[in-house]
Amino acid sequence: MLPPPRGSRRWLAAVLLGLCWFLPPGRLAAPGGDFPGSAVDNLVVRKGDTAVLRCYLEDGASKGAWLNRSSIIFAGGDKWSVDPRVSIATANRREYSLQIQDVDVTDDGPYTCSVQTQHTPRTMQVHLTVQVSPKIFRISSDIVVNEGSNVTLVCLATGKPEPSISWRHISPSAKPFESGQYLDIYGITRDQAGEYECSAENDVSVPDVRKVKVTVNFVPTIQELKSSGVMLGGNGLIRCEGAGVPAPDFVWYKGERKLINGQQGITIKNYSTRSLLTVTNVTEEHFGNYTCVAANKLGTTNASLPLNQIIEPTTSSRVSSPAPSTAQYGITGHAEVLFSCWSLVLTLSSLSSIFYLKNILLH
């Protein structure tokens, strides 16, 4: 950095000497300290924005200077700072303002504008506050626990102002929790499994949101076991509905005998939460008690159900259906036809008998 011109150095020395004159004995200019006749202004900007620190001149003012704590930034038109982001935004008889581009948290703090008047130097202080959007820098990894365990989730964030942290369980109820970096869950249940969302917020910008997944292992349960009766020679089906984490393995038994898929007319299809047992071409040997067993690394559960036979109705037990009516053709049914024929025979027989007796009597 090249030294400022000799004239500027003499003027700056006079300004600094004037500043020291107004300080109490034995006291140096401390960051943020007030000077006699000084004014204090506050400027709040977001990190990455451009900050303009205003300094207004009075009539008769000759030159001005900008200082940051104990460092000289500008003296008149001479730049003392090596920071390329810093420049004089406005320099005229009424204003001498400093501009800082792409502000960072390191730029936060007090700035002093010193103006040399005809009589004494006057100062104005600007306190620059740099706000920073919230940023989550640490969150718990996805975890797997057993039901009944205690769980602690951690979420840490930075920002200025310091962000507030809140948690919620992403579920149909979307239950919120108390704010805080740590979320404690005591005796966790299977209903509390899922994703948990951490949100860091400080009103500088949109909240920063991260998620952690909690998997809860639990012993399998059989929720439903259902079958329908079957006739000899038909196909029977037994359905076993279960739940568990990890997903359970299903095994079937008939009595004490383990059933093998593809043997003796048995077909078994297993899914994550369901097992289907199909019996094809059912014989007498297929009827009886069937047991569904669901197991994972935490435990085993089972339930049993019989496959019942449906008796096909015999011929004698069937209900006879009435003969279809054909009254529109002058016939009312088979019985009526027989009765009419029999009546005709009897009538003819009676007439023949009468004629026979008449012939005997005449001869």
Tab-separated table of C-alpha atoms in Angstrom:
chain	number	residue	atom	x	y	z
A	1	MET	CA	0.000	0.000	0.000
A	2	LEU	CA	1.458	3.390	-1.002
A	3	PRO	CA	1.624	6.091	1.706
A	4	PRO	CA	-0.830	8.975	1.325
A	5	PRO	CA	0.431	12.356	0.105
A	6	ARG	CA	2.341	14.470	2.598
A	7	GLY	CA	-0.442	17.072	2.771
A	8	SER	CA	-3.025	14.439	3.599
A	9	ARG	CA	-0.842	13.075	6.357
A	10	ARG	CA	-0.569	16.506	7.948
A	11	TRP	CA	-4.340	17.014	7.744
A	12	LEU	CA	-5.065	13.521	9.141
A	13	ALA	CA	-2.685	14.091	12.003
A	14	ALA	CA	-4.567	17.264	12.829
A	15	VAL	CA	-7.888	15.394	12.740
A	16	LEU	CA	-6.641	12.614	15.006
A	17	LEU	CA	-5.081	15.127	17.367
A	18	GLY	CA	-8.389	16.962	17.522
A	19	LEU	CA	-10.186	13.709	18.336
A	20	CYS	CA	-7.754	12.961	21.149
A	21	TRP	CA	-8.277	16.480	22.545
A	22	PHE	CA	-11.909	15.718	23.291
A	23	LEU	CA	-11.239	12.362	24.945
A	24	PRO	CA	-11.040	12.226	28.751
A	25	PRO	CA	-7.478	12.102	30.113
A	26	GLY	CA	-5.911	8.656	29.926
A	27	ARG	CA	-8.658	7.297	27.608
A	28	LEU	CA	-8.225	6.247	23.987
A	29	ALA	CA	-10.987	6.083	21.427
A	30	ALA	CA	-12.649	2.723	22.069
A	31	PRO	CA	-14.850	0.986	19.534
A	32	GLY	CA	-18.319	2.382	19.830
A	33	GLY	CA	-17.187	5.223	22.111
A	34	ASP	CA	-18.998	8.559	21.894
A	35	PHE	CA	-17.301	11.826	21.146
A	36	PRO	CA	-18.481	15.268	22.141
A	37	GLY	CA	-20.876	16.524	19.541
A	38	SER	CA	-21.113	13.113	17.880
A	39	ALA	CA	-24.260	11.426	16.553
A	40	VAL	CA	-24.897	7.671	16.506
A	41	ASP	CA	-26.785	5.854	13.769
A	42	ASN	CA	-27.576	2.161	13.360
A	43	LEU	CA	-27.567	0.367	10.040
A	44	VAL	CA	-28.824	-3.204	9.622
A	45	VAL	CA	-28.056	-5.156	6.442
A	46	ARG	CA	-28.067	-8.788	5.414
A	47	LYS	CA	-24.913	-10.700	4.714
A	48	GLY	CA	-24.008	-10.346	1.035
A	49	ASP	CA	-25.837	-7.032	0.562
A	50	THR	CA	-24.278	-3.606	0.005
A	51	ALA	CA	-24.095	-1.237	2.967
A	52	VAL	CA	-23.949	2.541	2.573
A	53	LEU	CA	-22.866	4.410	5.720
A	54	ARG	CA	-24.138	7.979	5.477
A	55	CYS	CA	-22.165	10.959	6.773
A	56	TYR	CA	-23.634	14.435	6.226
A	57	LEU	CA	-21.393	17.510	6.257
A	58	GLU	CA	-22.117	20.875	7.798
A	59	ASP	CA	-21.421	24.227	6.249
A	60	GLY	CA	-17.798	25.123	6.524
A	61	ALA	CA	-16.578	21.535	6.685
A	62	SER	CA	-13.438	20.979	4.680
A	63	LYS	CA	-12.514	17.300	4.726
A	64	GLY	CA	-13.753	14.043	6.190
A	65	ALA	CA	-12.323	10.675	7.229
A	66	TRP	CA	-13.747	7.205	7.868
A	67	LEU	CA	-12.400	4.940	10.592
A	68	ASN	CA	-13.322	1.418	11.633
A	69	ARG	CA	-12.312	0.908	15.218
A	70	SER	CA	-8.617	1.863	15.149
A	71	SER	CA	-8.129	1.454	11.398
A	72	ILE	CA	-8.300	4.309	8.907
A	73	ILE	CA	-10.396	3.474	5.856
A	74	PHE	CA	-10.520	6.761	3.943
A	75	ALA	CA	-9.046	10.199	4.539
A	76	GLY	CA	-10.611	12.670	2.193
A	77	GLY	CA	-10.240	11.129	-1.239
A	78	ASP	CA	-7.303	8.932	-0.216
A	79	LYS	CA	-8.013	5.251	0.376
A	80	TRP	CA	-6.043	3.700	3.213
A	81	SER	CA	-7.836	0.351	3.261
A	82	VAL	CA	-6.706	-2.463	0.975
A	83	ASP	CA	-10.187	-4.000	0.942
A	84	PRO	CA	-11.507	-3.807	-2.669
A	85	ARG	CA	-15.115	-3.894	-1.431
A	86	VAL	CA	-14.804	-0.478	0.220
A	87	SER	CA	-15.292	2.810	-1.605
A	88	ILE	CA	-16.662	6.317	-1.151
A	89	ALA	CA	-20.230	6.234	-2.384
A	90	THR	CA	-20.893	9.990	-2.287
A	91	ALA	CA	-18.373	12.817	-1.811
A	92	ASN	CA	-19.534	16.424	-2.130
A	93	ARG	CA	-20.049	19.465	0.022
A	94	ARG	CA	-23.081	17.931	1.720
A	95	GLU	CA	-22.283	14.236	2.040
A	96	TYR	CA	-19.307	11.962	2.595
A	97	SER	CA	-20.675	8.414	2.645
A	98	LEU	CA	-18.870	5.056	2.772
A	99	GLN	CA	-19.947	2.002	0.765
A	100	ILE	CA	-19.134	-1.632	1.583
A	101	GLN	CA	-20.090	-4.263	-0.966
A	102	ASP	CA	-20.849	-7.914	-0.181
A	103	VAL	CA	-20.851	-7.313	3.559
A	104	ASP	CA	-19.802	-10.130	5.867
A	105	VAL	CA	-20.014	-10.721	9.591
A	106	THR	CA	-16.437	-9.446	9.923
A	107	ASP	CA	-17.696	-6.007	8.816
A	108	ASP	CA	-20.026	-5.828	11.802
A	109	GLY	CA	-19.214	-3.099	14.307
A	110	PRO	CA	-18.814	0.670	14.807
A	111	TYR	CA	-17.637	3.073	12.098
A	112	THR	CA	-16.676	6.693	12.711
A	113	CYS	CA	-16.988	9.576	10.287
A	114	SER	CA	-14.762	12.490	11.371
A	115	VAL	CA	-15.198	15.894	9.744
A	116	GLN	CA	-12.762	18.788	10.060
A	117	THR	CA	-14.583	22.094	10.463
A	118	GLN	CA	-13.195	25.593	10.743
A	119	HIS	CA	-12.980	25.275	14.501
A	120	THR	CA	-13.106	21.714	15.823
A	121	PRO	CA	-13.548	18.218	14.376
A	122	ARG	CA	-17.019	16.723	14.589
A	123	THR	CA	-17.777	13.030	14.512
A	124	MET	CA	-20.684	10.774	13.706
A	125	GLN	CA	-20.779	7.079	14.486
A	126	VAL	CA	-22.603	4.397	12.520
A	127	HIS	CA	-23.003	0.953	14.046
A	128	LEU	CA	-23.226	-1.633	11.277
A	129	THR	CA	-25.129	-4.793	12.126
A	130	VAL	CA	-24.824	-7.643	9.656
A	131	GLN	CA	-27.675	-10.136	9.792
A	132	VAL	CA	-27.098	-13.725	8.700
A	133	SER	CA	-29.740	-16.148	7.442
A	134	PRO	CA	-30.253	-19.262	9.576
A	135	LYS	CA	-28.221	-22.300	8.610
A	136	ILE	CA	-28.451	-25.757	10.137
A	137	PHE	CA	-24.908	-27.098	10.367
A	138	ARG	CA	-25.579	-30.240	12.395
A	139	ILE	CA	-28.521	-32.611	12.667
A	140	SER	CA	-28.849	-36.176	13.915
A	141	SER	CA	-28.373	-38.941	11.361
A	142	ASP	CA	-31.204	-41.315	10.512
A	143	ILE	CA	-31.506	-43.809	13.347
A	144	VAL	CA	-33.058	-47.223	14.013
A	145	VAL	CA	-34.255	-48.025	17.550
A	146	ASN	CA	-36.369	-50.668	19.247
A	147	GLU	CA	-39.809	-49.847	20.543
A	148	GLY	CA	-39.671	-48.564	24.127
A	149	SER	CA	-36.239	-46.942	23.763
A	150	ASN	CA	-35.421	-43.326	24.649
A	151	VAL	CA	-34.424	-41.141	21.690
A	152	THR	CA	-32.677	-37.741	21.551
A	153	LEU	CA	-32.521	-35.786	18.296
A	154	VAL	CA	-30.077	-32.883	17.875
A	155	CYS	CA	-30.351	-29.863	15.573
A	156	LEU	CA	-27.790	-27.008	15.719
A	157	ALA	CA	-27.907	-23.846	13.630
A	158	THR	CA	-26.088	-20.550	13.156
A	159	GLY	CA	-27.424	-17.145	12.209
A	160	LYS	CA	-27.679	-13.560	13.353
A	161	PRO	CA	-29.861	-12.944	15.248
A	162	GLU	CA	-29.532	-16.390	16.784
A	163	PRO	CA	-32.222	-18.553	15.184
A	164	SER	CA	-34.964	-20.295	17.105
A	165	ILE	CA	-35.243	-24.037	16.493
A	166	SER	CA	-38.477	-26.003	16.398
A	167	TRP	CA	-39.356	-29.645	15.731
A	168	ARG	CA	-42.403	-31.400	14.307
A	169	HIS	CA	-43.275	-35.002	13.518
A	170	ILE	CA	-44.262	-35.359	9.868
A	171	SER	CA	-47.414	-37.420	10.232
A	172	PRO	CA	-51.133	-37.017	9.492
A	173	SER	CA	-51.455	-35.104	12.758
A	174	ALA	CA	-48.216	-33.087	12.137
A	175	LYS	CA	-47.666	-32.810	15.882
A	176	PRO	CA	-45.423	-29.859	16.865
A	177	PHE	CA	-42.993	-29.984	19.774
A	178	GLU	CA	-41.497	-27.384	22.072
A	179	SER	CA	-38.688	-25.310	20.573
A	180	GLY	CA	-35.119	-26.273	21.324
A	181	GLN	CA	-31.980	-27.766	19.889
A	182	TYR	CA	-32.691	-31.145	21.490
A	183	LEU	CA	-35.817	-33.258	21.083
A	184	ASP	CA	-36.239	-36.003	23.691
A	185	ILE	CA	-38.681	-38.881	23.120
A	186	TYR	CA	-39.098	-41.245	26.047
A	187	GLY	CA	-40.347	-44.790	25.500
A	188	ILE	CA	-40.848	-44.352	21.764
A	189	THR	CA	-43.717	-46.282	20.170
A	190	ARG	CA	-44.260	-47.573	16.652
A	191	ASP	CA	-46.710	-44.719	16.037
A	192	GLN	CA	-43.875	-42.247	16.610
A	193	ALA	CA	-41.749	-43.646	13.796
A	194	GLY	CA	-41.214	-41.578	10.657
A	195	GLU	CA	-39.585	-38.292	9.684
A	196	TYR	CA	-38.909	-35.446	12.094
A	197	GLU	CA	-38.417	-31.940	10.701
A	198	CYS	CA	-36.098	-29.374	12.269
A	199	SER	CA	-36.680	-25.726	11.347
A	200	ALA	CA	-34.273	-22.845	12.149
A	201	GLU	CA	-35.779	-19.370	11.858
A	202	ASN	CA	-34.679	-15.798	12.647
A	203	ASP	CA	-36.823	-13.660	10.287
A	204	VAL	CA	-33.816	-12.688	8.150
A	205	SER	CA	-34.883	-15.035	5.375
A	206	VAL	CA	-36.869	-18.222	4.895
A	207	PRO	CA	-36.265	-20.864	7.584
A	208	ASP	CA	-33.646	-23.535	7.012
A	209	VAL	CA	-35.290	-26.968	7.214
A	210	ARG	CA	-33.699	-30.405	7.572
A	211	LYS	CA	-35.186	-33.839	8.273
A	212	VAL	CA	-34.157	-36.960	10.157
A	213	LYS	CA	-35.799	-40.382	9.845
A	214	VAL	CA	-36.523	-42.513	12.890
A	215	THR	CA	-37.240	-46.216	12.341
A	216	VAL	CA	-38.855	-48.081	15.241
A	217	ASN	CA	-38.437	-51.868	15.336
A	218	PHE	CA	-41.196	-53.907	16.990
A	219	VAL	CA	-42.241	-57.526	17.451
A	220	PRO	CA	-44.579	-58.850	14.724
A	221	THR	CA	-48.310	-59.010	15.262
A	222	ILE	CA	-50.932	-60.930	13.278
A	223	GLN	CA	-53.784	-58.575	12.596
A	224	GLU	CA	-56.097	-60.890	10.668
A	225	LEU	CA	-56.317	-64.604	9.774
A	226	LYS	CA	-59.179	-65.491	7.470
A	227	SER	CA	-60.328	-68.477	5.394
A	228	SER	CA	-63.389	-69.635	3.504
A	229	GLY	CA	-64.834	-73.114	3.488
A	230	VAL	CA	-64.162	-75.321	0.492
A	231	MET	CA	-65.759	-78.419	-1.106
A	232	LEU	CA	-63.891	-81.543	-2.026
A	233	GLY	CA	-62.022	-80.997	-5.252
A	234	GLY	CA	-62.206	-77.204	-4.948
A	235	ASN	CA	-59.551	-74.600	-4.106
A	236	GLY	CA	-59.161	-73.223	-0.583
A	237	LEU	CA	-57.528	-69.927	0.477
A	238	ILE	CA	-56.246	-68.760	3.886
A	239	ARG	CA	-55.011	-65.162	4.272
A	240	CYS	CA	-52.654	-64.039	7.067
A	241	GLU	CA	-52.219	-60.270	7.623
A	242	GLY	CA	-49.313	-59.212	9.841
A	243	ALA	CA	-47.166	-56.220	10.815
A	244	GLY	CA	-43.657	-55.801	12.173
A	245	VAL	CA	-40.377	-53.936	11.731
A	246	PRO	CA	-38.252	-55.358	10.264
A	247	ALA	CA	-40.869	-56.924	7.964
A	248	PRO	CA	-41.689	-60.401	9.294
A	249	ASP	CA	-41.027	-63.735	7.604
A	250	PHE	CA	-44.116	-65.966	7.285
A	251	VAL	CA	-44.174	-69.739	7.786
A	252	TRP	CA	-47.199	-72.090	7.650
A	253	TYR	CA	-47.941	-75.277	9.589
A	254	LYS	CA	-50.710	-77.886	9.399
A	255	GLY	CA	-50.794	-79.325	12.821
A	256	GLU	CA	-47.144	-79.936	13.669
A	257	ARG	CA	-46.021	-80.290	10.056
A	258	LYS	CA	-44.314	-77.365	8.310
A	259	LEU	CA	-45.795	-76.725	4.884
A	260	ILE	CA	-43.543	-76.438	1.839
A	261	ASN	CA	-44.491	-74.289	-1.100
A	262	GLY	CA	-45.292	-76.356	-4.171
A	263	GLN	CA	-45.832	-79.666	-2.369
A	264	GLN	CA	-49.096	-81.594	-1.824
A	265	GLY	CA	-51.186	-78.991	-3.620
A	266	ILE	CA	-49.938	-76.158	-1.369
A	267	THR	CA	-48.973	-72.743	-2.798
A	268	ILE	CA	-47.550	-70.057	-0.472
A	269	LYS	CA	-47.034	-66.400	-1.535
A	270	ASN	CA	-45.377	-64.073	0.976
A	271	TYR	CA	-45.410	-60.269	0.920
A	272	SER	CA	-44.103	-57.653	3.379
A	273	THR	CA	-47.276	-57.647	5.486
A	274	ARG	CA	-49.269	-60.588	4.091
A	275	SER	CA	-49.043	-64.289	3.345
A	276	LEU	CA	-51.483	-66.226	1.171
A	277	LEU	CA	-51.842	-70.020	1.397
A	278	THR	CA	-53.735	-71.705	-1.436
A	279	VAL	CA	-54.805	-75.374	-1.424
A	280	THR	CA	-55.705	-76.755	-4.883
A	281	ASN	CA	-57.831	-79.831	-5.604
A	282	VAL	CA	-58.782	-80.246	-1.944
A	283	THR	CA	-58.983	-83.767	-0.512
A	284	GLU	CA	-60.049	-85.045	2.905
A	285	GLU	CA	-56.420	-84.819	4.060
A	286	HIS	CA	-56.333	-81.058	3.470
A	287	PHE	CA	-59.029	-80.265	6.008
A	288	GLY	CA	-57.857	-79.351	9.517
A	289	ASN	CA	-56.061	-76.696	11.508
A	290	TYR	CA	-53.557	-74.325	9.843
A	291	THR	CA	-51.130	-72.055	11.726
A	292	CYS	CA	-49.539	-68.844	10.396
A	293	VAL	CA	-46.235	-67.884	12.072
A	294	ALA	CA	-44.748	-64.353	11.675
A	295	ALA	CA	-41.195	-63.765	12.932
A	296	ASN	CA	-38.429	-61.134	12.853
A	297	LYS	CA	-35.284	-60.552	14.909
A	298	LEU	CA	-37.295	-59.203	17.848
A	299	GLY	CA	-39.727	-62.062	18.268
A	300	THR	CA	-42.368	-64.442	16.934
A	301	THR	CA	-46.141	-64.594	16.953
A	302	ASN	CA	-48.689	-67.045	15.515
A	303	ALA	CA	-52.383	-67.638	14.976
A	304	SER	CA	-54.387	-70.712	13.900
A	305	LEU	CA	-57.529	-71.285	11.874
A	306	PRO	CA	-59.264	-74.426	10.488
A	307	LEU	CA	-59.930	-75.066	6.829
A	308	ASN	CA	-63.515	-76.351	6.901
A	309	GLN	CA	-65.336	-78.551	4.416
A	310	ILE	CA	-68.514	-77.459	2.727
A	311	ILE	CA	-70.837	-80.448	2.103
A	312	GLU	CA	-72.269	-80.518	-1.400
A	313	PRO	CA	-76.087	-81.091	-1.286
A	314	THR	CA	-77.211	-84.637	-2.388
A	315	THR	CA	-80.005	-85.412	-4.943
A	316	SER	CA	-82.512	-86.485	-2.262
A	317	SER	CA	-81.951	-83.336	-0.275
A	318	ARG	CA	-82.509	-81.040	-3.189
A	319	VAL	CA	-85.805	-79.163	-3.347
A	320	SER	CA	-87.861	-80.083	-6.491
A	321	SER	CA	-88.711	-77.190	-8.691
A	322	PRO	CA	-92.294	-76.925	-9.961
A	323	ALA	CA	-92.856	-77.865	-13.576
A	324	PRO	CA	-92.909	-74.890	-15.867
A	325	SER	CA	-96.395	-73.628	-16.482
A	326	THR	CA	-97.799	-74.128	-19.998
A	327	ALA	CA	-101.324	-72.956	-19.351
A	328	GLN	CA	-101.298	-70.778	-22.433
A	329	TYR	CA	-101.316	-73.901	-24.578
A	330	GLY	CA	-104.371	-75.460	-22.784
A	331	ILE	CA	-102.317	-77.873	-20.665
A	332	THR	CA	-101.862	-77.241	-16.975
A	333	GLY	CA	-99.313	-79.953	-16.227
A	334	HIS	CA	-98.391	-83.644	-16.354
A	335	ALA	CA	-100.634	-84.680	-13.428
A	336	GLU	CA	-103.623	-82.953	-14.936
A	337	VAL	CA	-103.133	-84.873	-18.250
A	338	LEU	CA	-103.005	-88.244	-16.496
A	339	PHE	CA	-106.118	-87.438	-14.476
A	340	SER	CA	-108.086	-86.469	-17.610
A	341	CYS	CA	-107.020	-89.655	-19.424
A	342	TRP	CA	-108.029	-91.847	-16.470
A	343	SER	CA	-111.439	-90.165	-16.242
A	344	LEU	CA	-112.004	-90.819	-19.966
A	345	VAL	CA	-111.091	-94.496	-19.555
A	346	LEU	CA	-113.523	-94.908	-16.672
A	347	THR	CA	-116.284	-93.217	-18.637
A	348	LEU	CA	-115.769	-95.417	-21.694
A	349	SER	CA	-115.652	-98.511	-19.491
A	350	SER	CA	-118.991	-97.599	-17.914
A	351	LEU	CA	-120.648	-97.074	-21.280
A	352	SER	CA	-119.372	-100.428	-22.603
A	353	SER	CA	-120.808	-102.200	-19.552
A	354	ILE	CA	-124.235	-100.627	-20.103
A	355	PHE	CA	-124.396	-101.639	-23.795
A	356	TYR	CA	-123.335	-105.227	-22.899
A	357	LEU	CA	-126.136	-105.640	-20.329
A	358	LYS	CA	-128.686	-104.202	-22.768
A	359	ASN	CA	-127.796	-106.747	-25.448
A	360	ILE	CA	-128.192	-109.637	-22.962
A	361	LEU	CA	-131.620	-108.527	-21.872
A	362	LEU	CA	-132.913	-108.156	-25.453
A	363	HIS	CA	-131.804	-111.610	-26.453
